[in-house]
Structure formats: structure tokens, C-alpha cells
Amino acid sequence: MMGLRTRRFVAAGRRPWRHAMLVMVLLVGACNATAGAGVGRNDSEAAHWYRQAAEDGVPEAMVDYAGMLAAGRGVAKDEAEAVRWLRKASALDSVRAMVELGVMLADGRGAARDDVEAVRLFRTAADQGNPLAMRNVGIAYGFGRGVIKDEAEAARWYRRAADLGDTGSLFNLGVLYERGRGVAEDKAMAAELYRKAADAGHAQAANNLGVLYAEGKGIPQSWPEAAKWVRRGAERGALTAQVNLATYLIDGRGVEKDEVQAVQWLRMAADRDDPRAQRLLGRLMMDGRGTERNPAEARALLLKAAAQGDAAAKRYLGQLYDTNLR
């Protein structure tokens, strides 16, 4: 039986604003350019008209145009110019602009990184009832970015946003309850929050709920329920869920054993550079399980996993070279 390691969260990256609390939900911006109704999508035309309206002083058009500039859609990418327009819109009390500008300043995009100013913008938008801004204030407190780290305060902000239906904050708050960070540990409460977020479409929350079912923490242990929720997360694109589901399929936990299907899920995750997926897929390929035996590709996958620090992949490579397996 291959090792079942129910990894729930991806380690935080270099941008905690983007990956809060062990893959807490991303900072969310509001800029979205959508296809025009009945006229066909045309990014250049969209940017042109957004700019026209922006120059006429329409704050939301300034935000729309800034979004095009930041993404390089319909215009040359220019994050500094995007920041300039967002500052103008923020000065005109656009809540969307405050959130977008805060994200860019927190990431140091288009301007020098300024966590303190980012938090000020998020707070201002939050005070006007914006749940995304509330979540970002929570992330700031969770990581101590622009404020003194205070996980209890982070939980308070997530709860405010969650009460307004923000699924990312439901998930973030669930992580805090599961880990007992900023709140008393309560895995039953974590499961409840994950379920609410998962029912609203949050992929990682579905995975985390499945893992709680697998471990029997906060809810009765059930492999079928674990597999059901992890599959839901995998189908919605959660990387950790795709790998977890593959391990269930390999071991036949909560689902019928199916190594062919496991290989399919592992390929998806390996293509996204997940080291655990690369390692597991490499081992299956080396043994010809669920797919044709392919030692060359297996070694390539194992080397990729090892290069990302996967200790199990390093040991397995050592075993391969030690025994001269072909």
C-alpha cells in the first residue's frame, strides 16, 4: 500500500497576501473585464472605452481600465499606470479601487511594496462593508503584514466577512479552528465551516472536509465520505485534493481501487509541478501500475520531485541507483 499522506494545505509561498495561512484563500481583487453582450469580445475596444469613461471621471471605469493595464489586455501591460488610475479612483471613494490598490501595494506591483498603506486601504473598504477587504485585513493580521501579528484579530475579521457570505473567509476561519490558532481548537466547528464553504463551491474546503472525515476528527470517521468530498475538491481543481484522491484510488479507501484513474489524477497534479504527485506517479510508472512501465519518464518525474525537496523521492532515487533497477 502506498503511503497515504493526507496533505491538506500547501505551504505558504513568498507572497502571504496570495497564500494566507497554509493556503488560505487568495487576496481577491475585483477587476474583471468581461465579454460585451451582443458585440463580441474585443480587449482593445474594451480598454479604449474604459479609458474614455475613466478620463470623464467615472471611478469604476478607472478600476476597469486599471485592470486591463495590470493584465496587459487590450493595452501594453503597465502596472505603474494601473496603480496611478487606482489611486485616482480610490480618492473618489471607489471601494473596488481600494481593494485592488491594496493588493498591488502589498505585492509591490506598480509601486514600492507598502504593507501599511495596503492595510489602511483594506480597512477603509472593510468599513464600507466589503467582505473581500475584510478577508484581506484578516490575512494581514494572520501574517503580521503592515500590522502586528494577531491571529485572534485575524479570526475576528474572517468571521465578519464569513457572516457576509465570503466563502474564502469561511475556509480561512475553518483553518484557524482546526489548528487552534487565534481561537480555541474545535475540529467540529472547522468541519462545519469547511462544509459551508465547500457547499458554496470552495475546492480546498471540500478537500479539507474530506481529510477530517478520513481522520475522524470533529466528525465520525468515514472513508466513503472522505473520498466523496476529496473528489469534489479534485474536480474543482484543488491540487492537494487531486493528489489525495489518487492515493485513495491506489489504496481503495472509500472508493474501488483503480490505479488507472489514480494515474490520471496524478498526471494532472504533476503537470502543475506538485512534488508529491510527481513522486507517486514516478513510482507507479517504474512499476508499470495503472500505466505502461516507463523507467525513463519515472526517473524524470522523481528528479523533479527531488529538486523541489521531496525527501521520499530522494530516498527512492537512492534505492533505484543502489539496486540498479531498470
JSON list of N, CA and C in Angstrom, two decimals, residues 246-294:
[
{"chain": "A", "resi": 246, "resn": "ALA", "atom": "N", "xyz": [-6.02, 10.51, -5.61]},
{"chain": "A", "resi": 246, "resn": "ALA", "atom": "CA", "xyz": [-5.21, 9.47, -6.24]},
{"chain": "A", "resi": 246, "resn": "ALA", "atom": "C", "xyz": [-4.74, 8.44, -5.22]},
{"chain": "A", "resi": 247, "resn": "THR", "atom": "N", "xyz": [-4.36, 8.89, -4.02]},
{"chain": "A", "resi": 247, "resn": "THR", "atom": "CA", "xyz": [-3.91, 7.93, -3.00]},
{"chain": "A", "resi": 247, "resn": "THR", "atom": "C", "xyz": [-5.07, 7.05, -2.55]},
{"chain": "A", "resi": 248, "resn": "TYR", "atom": "N", "xyz": [-6.28, 7.62, -2.48]},
{"chain": "A", "resi": 248, "resn": "TYR", "atom": "CA", "xyz": [-7.45, 6.81, -2.10]},
{"chain": "A", "resi": 248, "resn": "TYR", "atom": "C", "xyz": [-7.71, 5.75, -3.17]},
{"chain": "A", "resi": 249, "resn": "LEU", "atom": "N", "xyz": [-7.56, 6.13, -4.44]},
{"chain": "A", "resi": 249, "resn": "LEU", "atom": "CA", "xyz": [-7.78, 5.20, -5.54]},
{"chain": "A", "resi": 249, "resn": "LEU", "atom": "C", "xyz": [-6.70, 4.12, -5.57]},
{"chain": "A", "resi": 250, "resn": "ILE", "atom": "N", "xyz": [-5.49, 4.47, -5.22]},
{"chain": "A", "resi": 250, "resn": "ILE", "atom": "CA", "xyz": [-4.41, 3.48, -5.18]},
{"chain": "A", "resi": 250, "resn": "ILE", "atom": "C", "xyz": [-4.66, 2.46, -4.08]},
{"chain": "A", "resi": 251, "resn": "ASP", "atom": "N", "xyz": [-5.10, 2.95, -2.92]},
{"chain": "A", "resi": 251, "resn": "ASP", "atom": "CA", "xyz": [-5.28, 2.08, -1.76]},
{"chain": "A", "resi": 251, "resn": "ASP", "atom": "C", "xyz": [-6.68, 1.50, -1.64]},
{"chain": "A", "resi": 252, "resn": "GLY", "atom": "N", "xyz": [-7.63, 1.99, -2.45]},
{"chain": "A", "resi": 252, "resn": "GLY", "atom": "CA", "xyz": [-9.00, 1.52, -2.35]},
{"chain": "A", "resi": 252, "resn": "GLY", "atom": "C", "xyz": [-9.68, 1.97, -1.07]},
{"chain": "A", "resi": 253, "resn": "ARG", "atom": "N", "xyz": [-9.42, 3.18, -0.67]},
{"chain": "A", "resi": 253, "resn": "ARG", "atom": "CA", "xyz": [-10.04, 3.72, 0.55]},
{"chain": "A", "resi": 253, "resn": "ARG", "atom": "C", "xyz": [-11.26, 4.57, 0.19]},
{"chain": "A", "resi": 254, "resn": "GLY", "atom": "N", "xyz": [-12.43, 4.07, 0.54]},
{"chain": "A", "resi": 254, "resn": "GLY", "atom": "CA", "xyz": [-13.67, 4.80, 0.28]},
{"chain": "A", "resi": 254, "resn": "GLY", "atom": "C", "xyz": [-14.13, 4.73, -1.16]},
{"chain": "A", "resi": 255, "resn": "VAL", "atom": "N", "xyz": [-13.30, 4.17, -2.01]},
{"chain": "A", "resi": 255, "resn": "VAL", "atom": "CA", "xyz": [-13.64, 4.00, -3.43]},
{"chain": "A", "resi": 255, "resn": "VAL", "atom": "C", "xyz": [-13.06, 2.67, -3.88]},
{"chain": "A", "resi": 256, "resn": "GLU", "atom": "N", "xyz": [-13.53, 2.18, -5.01]},
{"chain": "A", "resi": 256, "resn": "GLU", "atom": "CA", "xyz": [-12.97, 0.96, -5.57]},
{"chain": "A", "resi": 256, "resn": "GLU", "atom": "C", "xyz": [-11.55, 1.25, -6.05]},
{"chain": "A", "resi": 257, "resn": "LYS", "atom": "N", "xyz": [-10.65, 0.33, -5.77]},
{"chain": "A", "resi": 257, "resn": "LYS", "atom": "CA", "xyz": [-9.26, 0.52, -6.18]},
{"chain": "A", "resi": 257, "resn": "LYS", "atom": "C", "xyz": [-9.18, 0.66, -7.70]},
{"chain": "A", "resi": 258, "resn": "ASP", "atom": "N", "xyz": [-8.48, 1.70, -8.14]},
{"chain": "A", "resi": 258, "resn": "ASP", "atom": "CA", "xyz": [-8.41, 1.98, -9.58]},
{"chain": "A", "resi": 258, "resn": "ASP", "atom": "C", "xyz": [-7.13, 2.76, -9.86]},
{"chain": "A", "resi": 259, "resn": "GLU", "atom": "N", "xyz": [-6.06, 2.03, -10.16]},
{"chain": "A", "resi": 259, "resn": "GLU", "atom": "CA", "xyz": [-4.77, 2.69, -10.37]},
{"chain": "A", "resi": 259, "resn": "GLU", "atom": "C", "xyz": [-4.72, 3.45, -11.69]},
{"chain": "A", "resi": 260, "resn": "VAL", "atom": "N", "xyz": [-5.53, 3.02, -12.67]},
{"chain": "A", "resi": 260, "resn": "VAL", "atom": "CA", "xyz": [-5.57, 3.75, -13.94]},
{"chain": "A", "resi": 260, "resn": "VAL", "atom": "C", "xyz": [-6.12, 5.16, -13.71]},
{"chain": "A", "resi": 261, "resn": "GLN", "atom": "N", "xyz": [-7.21, 5.24, -12.96]},
{"chain": "A", "resi": 261, "resn": "GLN", "atom": "CA", "xyz": [-7.78, 6.55, -12.66]},
{"chain": "A", "resi": 261, "resn": "GLN", "atom": "C", "xyz": [-6.84, 7.36, -11.76]},
{"chain": "A", "resi": 262, "resn": "ALA", "atom": "N", "xyz": [-6.16, 6.67, -10.84]},
{"chain": "A", "resi": 262, "resn": "ALA", "atom": "CA", "xyz": [-5.21, 7.36, -9.98]},
{"chain": "A", "resi": 262, "resn": "ALA", "atom": "C", "xyz": [-4.12, 8.03, -10.81]},
{"chain": "A", "resi": 263, "resn": "VAL", "atom": "N", "xyz": [-3.63, 7.31, -11.82]},
{"chain": "A", "resi": 263, "resn": "VAL", "atom": "CA", "xyz": [-2.59, 7.87, -12.70]},
{"chain": "A", "resi": 263, "resn": "VAL", "atom": "C", "xyz": [-3.10, 9.13, -13.39]},
{"chain": "A", "resi": 264, "resn": "GLN", "atom": "N", "xyz": [-4.35, 9.12, -13.81]},
{"chain": "A", "resi": 264, "resn": "GLN", "atom": "CA", "xyz": [-4.92, 10.29, -14.49]},
{"chain": "A", "resi": 264, "resn": "GLN", "atom": "C", "xyz": [-4.91, 11.51, -13.57]},
{"chain": "A", "resi": 265, "resn": "TRP", "atom": "N", "xyz": [-5.31, 11.33, -12.31]},
{"chain": "A", "resi": 265, "resn": "TRP", "atom": "CA", "xyz": [-5.30, 12.45, -11.36]},
{"chain": "A", "resi": 265, "resn": "TRP", "atom": "C", "xyz": [-3.88, 12.89, -11.05]},
{"chain": "A", "resi": 266, "resn": "LEU", "atom": "N", "xyz": [-2.99, 11.94, -10.92]},
{"chain": "A", "resi": 266, "resn": "LEU", "atom": "CA", "xyz": [-1.60, 12.29, -10.61]},
{"chain": "A", "resi": 266, "resn": "LEU", "atom": "C", "xyz": [-0.95, 13.05, -11.77]},
{"chain": "A", "resi": 267, "resn": "ARG", "atom": "N", "xyz": [-1.30, 12.68, -13.00]},
{"chain": "A", "resi": 267, "resn": "ARG", "atom": "CA", "xyz": [-0.76, 13.41, -14.14]},
{"chain": "A", "resi": 267, "resn": "ARG", "atom": "C", "xyz": [-1.20, 14.88, -14.10]},
{"chain": "A", "resi": 268, "resn": "MET", "atom": "N", "xyz": [-2.46, 15.10, -13.77]},
{"chain": "A", "resi": 268, "resn": "MET", "atom": "CA", "xyz": [-2.96, 16.48, -13.68]},
{"chain": "A", "resi": 268, "resn": "MET", "atom": "C", "xyz": [-2.15, 17.27, -12.67]},
{"chain": "A", "resi": 269, "resn": "ALA", "atom": "N", "xyz": [-1.95, 16.68, -11.49]},
{"chain": "A", "resi": 269, "resn": "ALA", "atom": "CA", "xyz": [-1.24, 17.38, -10.43]},
{"chain": "A", "resi": 269, "resn": "ALA", "atom": "C", "xyz": [0.25, 17.50, -10.74]},
{"chain": "A", "resi": 270, "resn": "ALA", "atom": "N", "xyz": [0.84, 16.47, -11.34]},
{"chain": "A", "resi": 270, "resn": "ALA", "atom": "CA", "xyz": [2.26, 16.51, -11.69]},
{"chain": "A", "resi": 270, "resn": "ALA", "atom": "C", "xyz": [2.53, 17.58, -12.74]},
{"chain": "A", "resi": 271, "resn": "ASP", "atom": "N", "xyz": [1.59, 17.75, -13.66]},
{"chain": "A", "resi": 271, "resn": "ASP", "atom": "CA", "xyz": [1.73, 18.79, -14.68]},
{"chain": "A", "resi": 271, "resn": "ASP", "atom": "C", "xyz": [1.71, 20.19, -14.06]},
{"chain": "A", "resi": 272, "resn": "ARG", "atom": "N", "xyz": [1.18, 20.28, -12.85]},
{"chain": "A", "resi": 272, "resn": "ARG", "atom": "CA", "xyz": [1.16, 21.55, -12.13]},
{"chain": "A", "resi": 272, "resn": "ARG", "atom": "C", "xyz": [2.32, 21.63, -11.12]},
{"chain": "A", "resi": 273, "resn": "ASP", "atom": "N", "xyz": [3.28, 20.74, -11.31]},
{"chain": "A", "resi": 273, "resn": "ASP", "atom": "CA", "xyz": [4.52, 20.74, -10.52]},
{"chain": "A", "resi": 273, "resn": "ASP", "atom": "C", "xyz": [4.33, 20.39, -9.05]},
{"chain": "A", "resi": 274, "resn": "ASP", "atom": "N", "xyz": [3.36, 19.57, -8.73]},
{"chain": "A", "resi": 274, "resn": "ASP", "atom": "CA", "xyz": [3.23, 19.11, -7.36]},
{"chain": "A", "resi": 274, "resn": "ASP", "atom": "C", "xyz": [4.22, 17.98, -7.12]},
{"chain": "A", "resi": 275, "resn": "PRO", "atom": "N", "xyz": [5.16, 18.15, -6.18]},
{"chain": "A", "resi": 275, "resn": "PRO", "atom": "CA", "xyz": [6.21, 17.14, -5.99]},
{"chain": "A", "resi": 275, "resn": "PRO", "atom": "C", "xyz": [5.69, 15.79, -5.51]},
{"chain": "A", "resi": 276, "resn": "ARG", "atom": "N", "xyz": [4.66, 15.80, -4.67]},
{"chain": "A", "resi": 276, "resn": "ARG", "atom": "CA", "xyz": [4.12, 14.52, -4.20]},
{"chain": "A", "resi": 276, "resn": "ARG", "atom": "C", "xyz": [3.51, 13.75, -5.36]},
{"chain": "A", "resi": 277, "resn": "ALA", "atom": "N", "xyz": [2.80, 14.47, -6.24]},
{"chain": "A", "resi": 277, "resn": "ALA", "atom": "CA", "xyz": [2.22, 13.82, -7.41]},
{"chain": "A", "resi": 277, "resn": "ALA", "atom": "C", "xyz": [3.31, 13.27, -8.32]},
{"chain": "A", "resi": 278, "resn": "GLN", "atom": "N", "xyz": [4.37, 14.04, -8.50]},
{"chain": "A", "resi": 278, "resn": "GLN", "atom": "CA", "xyz": [5.47, 13.59, -9.34]},
{"chain": "A", "resi": 278, "resn": "GLN", "atom": "C", "xyz": [6.10, 12.33, -8.78]},
{"chain": "A", "resi": 279, "resn": "ARG", "atom": "N", "xyz": [6.27, 12.31, -7.45]},
{"chain": "A", "resi": 279, "resn": "ARG", "atom": "CA", "xyz": [6.86, 11.12, -6.83]},
{"chain": "A", "resi": 279, "resn": "ARG", "atom": "C", "xyz": [5.97, 9.89, -6.97]},
{"chain": "A", "resi": 280, "resn": "LEU", "atom": "N", "xyz": [4.68, 10.05, -6.63]},
{"chain": "A", "resi": 280, "resn": "LEU", "atom": "CA", "xyz": [3.77, 8.91, -6.69]},
{"chain": "A", "resi": 280, "resn": "LEU", "atom": "C", "xyz": [3.61, 8.41, -8.12]},
{"chain": "A", "resi": 281, "resn": "LEU", "atom": "N", "xyz": [3.50, 9.34, -9.07]},
{"chain": "A", "resi": 281, "resn": "LEU", "atom": "CA", "xyz": [3.36, 8.95, -10.46]},
{"chain": "A", "resi": 281, "resn": "LEU", "atom": "C", "xyz": [4.64, 8.25, -10.93]},
{"chain": "A", "resi": 282, "resn": "GLY", "atom": "N", "xyz": [5.79, 8.76, -10.52]},
{"chain": "A", "resi": 282, "resn": "GLY", "atom": "CA", "xyz": [7.04, 8.14, -10.89]},
{"chain": "A", "resi": 282, "resn": "GLY", "atom": "C", "xyz": [7.14, 6.71, -10.39]},
{"chain": "A", "resi": 283, "resn": "ARG", "atom": "N", "xyz": [6.69, 6.47, -9.18]},
{"chain": "A", "resi": 283, "resn": "ARG", "atom": "CA", "xyz": [6.74, 5.11, -8.62]},
{"chain": "A", "resi": 283, "resn": "ARG", "atom": "C", "xyz": [5.79, 4.18, -9.36]},
{"chain": "A", "resi": 284, "resn": "LEU", "atom": "N", "xyz": [4.60, 4.68, -9.68]},
{"chain": "A", "resi": 284, "resn": "LEU", "atom": "CA", "xyz": [3.67, 3.84, -10.43]},
{"chain": "A", "resi": 284, "resn": "LEU", "atom": "C", "xyz": [4.22, 3.50, -11.81]},
{"chain": "A", "resi": 285, "resn": "MET", "atom": "N", "xyz": [4.83, 4.49, -12.46]},
{"chain": "A", "resi": 285, "resn": "MET", "atom": "CA", "xyz": [5.41, 4.26, -13.79]},
{"chain": "A", "resi": 285, "resn": "MET", "atom": "C", "xyz": [6.58, 3.28, -13.73]},
{"chain": "A", "resi": 286, "resn": "MET", "atom": "N", "xyz": [7.36, 3.38, -12.67]},
{"chain": "A", "resi": 286, "resn": "MET", "atom": "CA", "xyz": [8.50, 2.48, -12.53]},
{"chain": "A", "resi": 286, "resn": "MET", "atom": "C", "xyz": [8.03, 1.03, -12.40]},
{"chain": "A", "resi": 287, "resn": "ASP", "atom": "N", "xyz": [6.89, 0.86, -11.73]},
{"chain": "A", "resi": 287, "resn": "ASP", "atom": "CA", "xyz": [6.35, -0.49, -11.52]},
{"chain": "A", "resi": 287, "resn": "ASP", "atom": "C", "xyz": [5.36, -0.92, -12.60]},
{"chain": "A", "resi": 288, "resn": "GLY", "atom": "N", "xyz": [4.99, 0.01, -13.50]},
{"chain": "A", "resi": 288, "resn": "GLY", "atom": "CA", "xyz": [4.00, -0.33, -14.52]},
{"chain": "A", "resi": 288, "resn": "GLY", "atom": "C", "xyz": [2.63, -0.55, -13.94]},
{"chain": "A", "resi": 289, "resn": "ARG", "atom": "N", "xyz": [2.28, 0.24, -12.96]},
{"chain": "A", "resi": 289, "resn": "ARG", "atom": "CA", "xyz": [0.97, 0.11, -12.31]},
{"chain": "A", "resi": 289, "resn": "ARG", "atom": "C", "xyz": [0.06, 1.25, -12.76]},
{"chain": "A", "resi": 290, "resn": "GLY", "atom": "N", "xyz": [-1.07, 0.90, -13.37]},
{"chain": "A", "resi": 290, "resn": "GLY", "atom": "CA", "xyz": [-2.02, 1.90, -13.84]},
{"chain": "A", "resi": 290, "resn": "GLY", "atom": "C", "xyz": [-1.62, 2.55, -15.15]},
{"chain": "A", "resi": 291, "resn": "THR", "atom": "N", "xyz": [-0.45, 2.19, -15.65]},
{"chain": "A", "resi": 291, "resn": "THR", "atom": "CA", "xyz": [0.07, 2.74, -16.88]},
{"chain": "A", "resi": 291, "resn": "THR", "atom": "C", "xyz": [1.21, 1.85, -17.36]},
{"chain": "A", "resi": 292, "resn": "GLU", "atom": "N", "xyz": [1.66, 2.06, -18.58]},
{"chain": "A", "resi": 292, "resn": "GLU", "atom": "CA", "xyz": [2.78, 1.27, -19.08]},
{"chain": "A", "resi": 292, "resn": "GLU", "atom": "C", "xyz": [4.05, 1.62, -18.31]},
{"chain": "A", "resi": 293, "resn": "ARG", "atom": "N", "xyz": [4.89, 0.62, -18.10]},
{"chain": "A", "resi": 293, "resn": "ARG", "atom": "CA", "xyz": [6.14, 0.85, -17.40]},
{"chain": "A", "resi": 293, "resn": "ARG", "atom": "C", "xyz": [7.04, 1.74, -18.26]},
{"chain": "A", "resi": 294, "resn": "ASN", "atom": "N", "xyz": [7.57, 2.79, -17.63]},
{"chain": "A", "resi": 294, "resn": "ASN", "atom": "CA", "xyz": [8.41, 3.73, -18.35]},
{"chain": "A", "resi": 294, "resn": "ASN", "atom": "C", "xyz": [9.47, 4.26, -17.40]}
]
